[in-house]
Coordinates of C-alpha atoms in Angstrom, one line a residue:
M1 CA 0.0 0.0 0.0
F2 CA 2.8 2.4 0.9
T3 CA 4.4 1.8 -2.6
C4 CA 1.1 2.3 -4.2
L5 CA 0.6 5.6 -2.4
M6 CA 4.1 6.8 -3.3
R7 CA 3.4 6.1 -7.0
T8 CA 0.2 8.1 -6.7
F9 CA 1.9 11.0 -5.1
L10 CA 4.7 11.0 -7.8
A11 CA 2.1 11.0 -10.6
L12 CA 1.4 14.7 -9.9
L13 CA -1.2 15.9 -12.4
M14 CA -2.2 12.3 -13.1
A15 CA -2.8 11.7 -9.4
A16 CA -6.5 10.8 -9.7
S17 CA -6.0 8.1 -12.4
A18 CA -2.8 6.8 -10.8
W19 CA -4.7 6.2 -7.5
Q20 CA -7.4 4.4 -9.4
T21 CA -4.8 2.2 -11.0
C22 CA -3.0 1.4 -7.8
S23 CA -6.0 0.7 -5.7
A24 CA -7.3 -1.7 -8.4
E25 CA -4.2 -3.9 -8.2
T26 CA -6.2 -6.9 -7.0
T27 CA -9.9 -7.1 -8.0
N28 CA -12.5 -9.6 -6.8
C29 CA -13.8 -11.3 -9.9
T30 CA -17.3 -11.7 -8.7
D31 CA -17.7 -7.9 -8.2
L32 CA -17.0 -7.4 -11.9
V33 CA -20.1 -9.2 -13.2
P34 CA -22.8 -6.5 -13.1
A35 CA -20.6 -3.9 -14.8
A36 CA -19.4 -6.4 -17.4
K37 CA -22.9 -7.4 -18.3
K38 CA -23.6 -3.7 -18.9
D39 CA -20.7 -3.6 -21.4
S40 CA -22.6 -6.5 -23.2
K41 CA -19.7 -7.2 -25.5
L42 CA -16.0 -8.2 -25.6
V43 CA -13.6 -7.9 -28.5
W44 CA -10.7 -10.4 -28.2
Y45 CA -7.5 -10.2 -30.1
T46 CA -5.8 -13.6 -29.9
G47 CA -3.1 -15.9 -31.3
E48 CA -4.7 -19.0 -29.6
N49 CA -5.8 -22.1 -31.6
T50 CA -9.0 -21.4 -33.5
N51 CA -10.9 -24.3 -32.0
I52 CA -10.2 -23.4 -28.4
T53 CA -11.0 -19.7 -29.0
K54 CA -14.5 -20.6 -30.2
S55 CA -15.1 -23.0 -27.4
I56 CA -14.0 -20.5 -24.6
A57 CA -15.9 -17.7 -26.2
A58 CA -19.1 -19.8 -26.4
A59 CA -18.7 -20.8 -22.7
F60 CA -18.3 -17.1 -21.7
E61 CA -21.3 -16.1 -23.7
Q62 CA -23.4 -18.8 -22.2
K63 CA -22.4 -18.0 -18.6
Y64 CA -22.6 -14.3 -18.7
G65 CA -24.7 -13.3 -21.7
I66 CA -21.8 -11.2 -23.0
S67 CA -21.1 -11.6 -26.8
V68 CA -17.5 -12.2 -27.8
E69 CA -16.0 -11.0 -31.1
I70 CA -12.8 -12.9 -32.0
N71 CA -10.0 -11.4 -34.0
R72 CA -7.7 -14.4 -34.5
S73 CA -4.3 -14.6 -36.3
G74 CA -0.7 -15.6 -35.6
T75 CA 0.7 -14.1 -32.5
Q76 CA 3.0 -11.7 -34.3
Q77 CA 0.3 -10.6 -36.7
V78 CA -2.4 -10.0 -34.1
A79 CA 0.1 -8.0 -32.0
N80 CA 1.1 -5.9 -35.0
Q81 CA -2.5 -5.2 -35.7
F82 CA -3.1 -4.1 -32.1
L83 CA 0.0 -1.9 -32.1
K84 CA -0.8 -0.4 -35.5
E85 CA -4.4 0.5 -34.4
A86 CA -3.2 1.9 -31.1
G87 CA -0.6 4.1 -33.0
A88 CA -3.5 5.5 -35.1
G89 CA -5.6 6.2 -32.1
I90 CA -8.0 3.3 -32.9
H91 CA -9.1 1.3 -29.9
N92 CA -11.1 -1.7 -31.0
G93 CA -9.6 -4.5 -28.8
D94 CA -10.6 -5.1 -25.2
A95 CA -8.3 -8.1 -24.4
I96 CA -5.3 -9.6 -26.1
T97 CA -3.8 -13.1 -25.8
V98 CA -0.4 -13.9 -27.4
F99 CA 2.1 -16.8 -27.2
N100 CA 4.9 -14.4 -26.4
L101 CA 5.0 -12.7 -23.1
S102 CA 7.7 -10.3 -24.3
I103 CA 5.1 -8.7 -26.6
L104 CA 2.9 -7.9 -23.6
T105 CA 5.9 -6.5 -21.7
D106 CA 6.6 -4.2 -24.7
M107 CA 2.9 -3.1 -24.8
S108 CA 2.9 -2.3 -21.1
S109 CA 6.1 -0.2 -21.5
R110 CA 4.3 1.8 -24.2
G111 CA 1.3 2.5 -21.9
L112 CA -1.1 0.4 -23.9
L113 CA -2.2 -2.1 -21.2
A114 CA -4.4 -1.7 -18.1
R115 CA -2.8 -2.6 -14.8
F116 CA -5.2 -5.3 -13.6
V117 CA -4.7 -8.3 -11.3
P118 CA -7.7 -10.6 -10.8
S119 CA -7.9 -12.0 -7.3
I120 CA -7.8 -15.6 -8.6
A121 CA -4.2 -14.9 -9.9
S122 CA -2.9 -15.2 -6.4
K123 CA -2.8 -18.9 -7.0
L124 CA -0.4 -18.6 -9.9
D125 CA 3.2 -19.4 -9.8
P126 CA 5.0 -16.0 -9.6
R127 CA 6.7 -16.8 -12.8
F128 CA 3.4 -16.9 -14.6
R129 CA 2.3 -13.3 -13.8
D130 CA 3.7 -9.9 -14.5
P131 CA 5.2 -8.5 -11.3
E132 CA 3.9 -5.1 -12.4
G133 CA 0.4 -6.4 -12.9
Y134 CA -0.1 -5.9 -16.6
W135 CA -0.6 -9.5 -17.7
V136 CA -1.1 -13.0 -16.5
A137 CA -0.1 -16.3 -18.1
T138 CA -3.2 -18.4 -18.9
N139 CA -1.9 -21.6 -20.4
A140 CA 1.2 -23.0 -21.9
D141 CA 2.5 -25.1 -24.8
L142 CA 5.9 -26.8 -25.0
Y143 CA 8.3 -26.5 -28.0
I144 CA 9.3 -30.1 -28.7
I145 CA 10.4 -32.5 -31.4
A146 CA 7.7 -34.2 -33.6
Y147 CA 8.4 -37.1 -35.9
N148 CA 6.7 -39.4 -38.3
T149 CA 6.0 -42.7 -36.5
D150 CA 5.8 -44.7 -39.7
K151 CA 9.3 -43.7 -40.8
I152 CA 11.1 -43.3 -37.5
K153 CA 11.1 -45.9 -34.8
G154 CA 13.0 -47.0 -31.7
A155 CA 16.5 -45.8 -31.5
E156 CA 16.1 -43.6 -34.5
V157 CA 13.8 -41.2 -32.6
P158 CA 15.8 -38.0 -31.8
H159 CA 15.8 -37.5 -28.0
S160 CA 17.5 -34.2 -27.7
W161 CA 17.8 -30.9 -29.6
K162 CA 21.3 -31.7 -30.6
D163 CA 20.2 -35.0 -32.1
L164 CA 18.5 -32.9 -34.8
L165 CA 21.9 -31.6 -36.0
S166 CA 22.8 -35.0 -37.4
D167 CA 23.5 -35.1 -41.2
K168 CA 20.9 -37.9 -41.5
W169 CA 18.2 -35.3 -41.2
R170 CA 19.4 -33.3 -44.1
G171 CA 16.4 -32.3 -46.2
K172 CA 14.1 -34.1 -43.7
L173 CA 13.4 -31.3 -41.2
V174 CA 10.5 -28.8 -40.9
M175 CA 10.1 -25.8 -38.6
G176 CA 7.9 -22.7 -38.4
S177 CA 9.0 -19.1 -38.6
P178 CA 9.4 -16.8 -35.5
L179 CA 8.4 -13.9 -37.8
Y180 CA 4.9 -15.2 -37.6
S181 CA 4.5 -17.7 -34.8
G182 CA 4.9 -16.7 -31.1
T183 CA 5.5 -20.3 -30.2
V184 CA 8.3 -20.6 -32.7
F185 CA 9.7 -17.2 -31.5
Q186 CA 9.9 -18.4 -27.9
G187 CA 11.2 -21.8 -29.0
T188 CA 14.0 -20.0 -31.0
A189 CA 14.8 -17.8 -28.0
G190 CA 15.0 -20.9 -25.8
L191 CA 17.3 -22.8 -28.1
V192 CA 19.6 -19.7 -28.4
K193 CA 19.6 -19.7 -24.6
L194 CA 20.7 -23.3 -24.6
Y195 CA 23.2 -23.4 -27.4
G196 CA 23.6 -20.0 -29.0
W197 CA 23.2 -19.1 -32.6
D198 CA 25.7 -21.7 -33.6
Y199 CA 22.8 -24.2 -33.2
F200 CA 20.8 -22.5 -35.9
E201 CA 23.8 -22.0 -38.2
R202 CA 24.3 -25.8 -38.1
L203 CA 20.6 -26.4 -38.5
A204 CA 20.4 -24.2 -41.6
K205 CA 23.0 -26.3 -43.3
L206 CA 20.5 -29.2 -43.2
H207 CA 18.1 -27.2 -45.4
P208 CA 14.9 -27.5 -43.2
L209 CA 11.6 -26.7 -44.8
I210 CA 10.4 -23.4 -43.3
V211 CA 6.6 -23.0 -42.9
Q212 CA 4.7 -20.1 -41.6
S213 CA 3.3 -21.2 -38.3
V214 CA 4.1 -23.9 -35.7
L215 CA 0.6 -25.3 -36.7
N216 CA 1.9 -25.9 -40.2
T217 CA 4.7 -28.2 -39.2
A218 CA 2.4 -31.2 -38.7
N219 CA 1.2 -31.7 -42.3
P220 CA 4.6 -32.3 -43.9
I221 CA 5.5 -34.8 -41.1
V222 CA 2.2 -36.6 -41.4
S223 CA 2.5 -36.8 -45.2
G224 CA 6.1 -38.0 -45.0
E225 CA 7.4 -35.0 -47.0
R226 CA 9.5 -34.3 -43.9
E227 CA 10.3 -36.8 -41.1
V228 CA 11.1 -34.7 -38.1
G229 CA 10.3 -31.1 -36.9
L230 CA 10.6 -28.5 -34.2
S231 CA 7.0 -28.3 -33.2
S232 CA 4.2 -27.7 -30.7
D233 CA 3.4 -30.3 -28.0
Q234 CA -0.3 -29.3 -28.0
F235 CA -0.9 -29.4 -31.8
T236 CA 1.2 -32.5 -32.3
R237 CA -0.9 -34.4 -29.7
E238 CA -4.1 -33.0 -31.2
T239 CA -3.0 -34.3 -34.7
A240 CA -2.0 -37.7 -33.3
K241 CA -5.4 -38.2 -31.6
K242 CA -6.9 -38.1 -35.1
G243 CA -5.0 -41.2 -36.0
N244 CA -2.2 -39.6 -37.9
P245 CA 1.4 -41.0 -37.8
I246 CA 3.0 -38.4 -35.7
G247 CA 4.6 -38.6 -32.3
I248 CA 6.3 -36.5 -29.7
S249 CA 9.8 -36.6 -28.3
I250 CA 10.3 -34.5 -25.2
P251 CA 14.0 -33.3 -25.6
A252 CA 16.2 -34.5 -22.7
D253 CA 18.1 -31.2 -22.8
G254 CA 14.9 -29.4 -22.1
P255 CA 11.5 -28.8 -23.6
I256 CA 10.9 -25.0 -24.1
F257 CA 8.2 -23.4 -22.0
V258 CA 5.8 -21.4 -24.3
P259 CA 3.2 -19.5 -22.2
A260 CA 0.2 -17.7 -23.5
G261 CA -0.4 -14.4 -21.8
L262 CA -3.6 -12.3 -21.5
A263 CA -3.8 -8.6 -20.9
V264 CA -6.5 -5.9 -20.8
A265 CA -6.2 -3.0 -23.2
K266 CA -5.8 0.4 -21.4
D267 CA -8.4 2.0 -23.7
A268 CA -10.7 -1.0 -23.9
P269 CA -14.1 0.0 -25.2
H270 CA -15.6 -2.7 -22.9
P271 CA -13.2 -2.6 -19.9
N272 CA -15.3 -4.5 -17.4
A273 CA -16.0 -7.3 -19.8
A274 CA -12.3 -7.5 -20.5
R275 CA -11.5 -7.8 -16.8
L276 CA -14.1 -10.4 -16.3
W277 CA -12.7 -12.3 -19.3
A278 CA -9.3 -12.4 -17.6
C279 CA -10.9 -13.9 -14.5
F280 CA -12.9 -16.4 -16.5
Y281 CA -9.7 -17.6 -18.3
L282 CA -8.1 -18.5 -15.0
S283 CA -11.3 -20.3 -13.7
D284 CA -11.4 -24.1 -13.2
Q285 CA -13.9 -24.3 -16.1
V286 CA -11.6 -22.8 -18.7
Q287 CA -8.4 -24.2 -17.3
Q288 CA -9.9 -27.7 -17.6
M289 CA -11.0 -26.9 -21.2
L290 CA -7.5 -25.8 -22.1
A291 CA -6.2 -29.1 -20.7
Q292 CA -8.7 -31.1 -22.8
Y293 CA -7.3 -29.3 -25.8
G294 CA -3.8 -30.4 -25.0
Y295 CA -2.5 -27.3 -23.4
Y296 CA -0.8 -27.1 -20.0
P297 CA -3.0 -25.2 -17.6
V298 CA -1.2 -22.7 -15.3
M299 CA -3.6 -22.9 -12.4
P300 CA -2.9 -25.7 -9.9
G301 CA -5.1 -28.7 -9.4
V302 CA -6.3 -29.2 -13.0
S303 CA -6.2 -32.8 -14.3
L304 CA -4.2 -33.6 -17.5
D305 CA -4.5 -36.5 -20.0
Q306 CA -3.3 -39.8 -18.6
G307 CA 0.5 -40.1 -19.0
K308 CA 1.0 -36.4 -19.6
K309 CA 3.4 -34.7 -17.1
S310 CA 2.5 -31.4 -15.6
L311 CA 4.8 -28.4 -16.0
A312 CA 6.2 -29.0 -12.5
E313 CA 7.2 -32.5 -13.5
Q314 CA 9.0 -31.6 -16.8
K315 CA 12.7 -32.1 -16.5
N316 CA 15.1 -29.4 -17.6
L317 CA 12.2 -27.1 -18.6
V318 CA 13.7 -24.1 -20.4
I319 CA 12.1 -20.8 -19.4
V320 CA 13.2 -17.6 -21.0
D321 CA 12.5 -14.4 -19.1
P322 CA 10.1 -12.1 -21.1
A323 CA 12.3 -9.1 -20.6
T324 CA 15.2 -11.0 -22.0
V325 CA 13.2 -12.1 -25.0
L326 CA 12.1 -8.6 -25.6
K327 CA 15.6 -7.3 -25.5
E328 CA 16.8 -9.9 -28.0
S329 CA 13.7 -9.9 -30.3
S330 CA 15.2 -7.8 -33.1
E331 CA 18.3 -10.0 -33.1
V332 CA 16.2 -13.2 -33.3
N333 CA 14.2 -11.9 -36.3
K334 CA 17.2 -10.5 -38.1
K335 CA 19.4 -13.6 -37.6
F336 CA 16.6 -16.0 -38.5
Q337 CA 16.0 -14.1 -41.8
T338 CA 19.7 -14.1 -42.5
L339 CA 20.0 -17.9 -42.0
F340 CA 16.7 -19.1 -43.4
G341 CA 15.3 -16.2 -45.5
G342 CA 11.7 -15.1 -45.1

């Protein structure tokens, strides 16, 4: 409270709004419902999987009677649209979800996000929420190795990231682009943390197929056009459940933690609905839905598919600090373009 009051005092001419921000650091989710219903609508910018976005939106509409308009694209594209509109003074979006927490860190530094912490977020691991209160992680994916189960069996299955550097995978690899996909961006940052850019320089010499999104890596593997790939745990499992010949190898040197983060826009047209949306996303109902779609829920106590390890049970889990990712973002994009084109 003392820190909050000091920030209020130092805000000078902005004292009134600063006090409102500080005093709203933690908000009881139940108290938001009447005002959110008056908003009657929510506009959500998201990089989440299309199927899950529709399911969560439908559940929210059914529970609260608040309509949800979904603006869905790849993480980088939806973030660029949000930033472009904000730069032009256009404020369409109420809430934004991206698979790259550094994007939300950047947006908060630009003054584009509301400082909001739902009371339910107190149950989160501190690593899964912004210490300044501008975003919360909602669910996570892992960057892993996917492979064609018809073509690769037994000892041939790569069990580490370094295994992918073998010359036997020349012309047989597939990976997404960090210029489009937030999952690939964080996966790239994680591999740079582990092994530096030398890893990608060696990988480039194997001539991997570069596709747009992490979601596009499954098709070449399933068809046999490519045999292995750097991919998404969630989407690979979803593809395998449909009977496709694709499997997951969790790298022994560390699967890479890829969290989705949710934030409320500072100038949200429907601010109360946006805050209630953040609360809803962390509820048991939605966290269990996310688990059923193959994601890793961030809230404790949510059951996972049989045989699937929780985040806490993952060995050598690679977590890259959002501030570090933000600092290195231009380098990641530039070096990836130099090595792989695009």
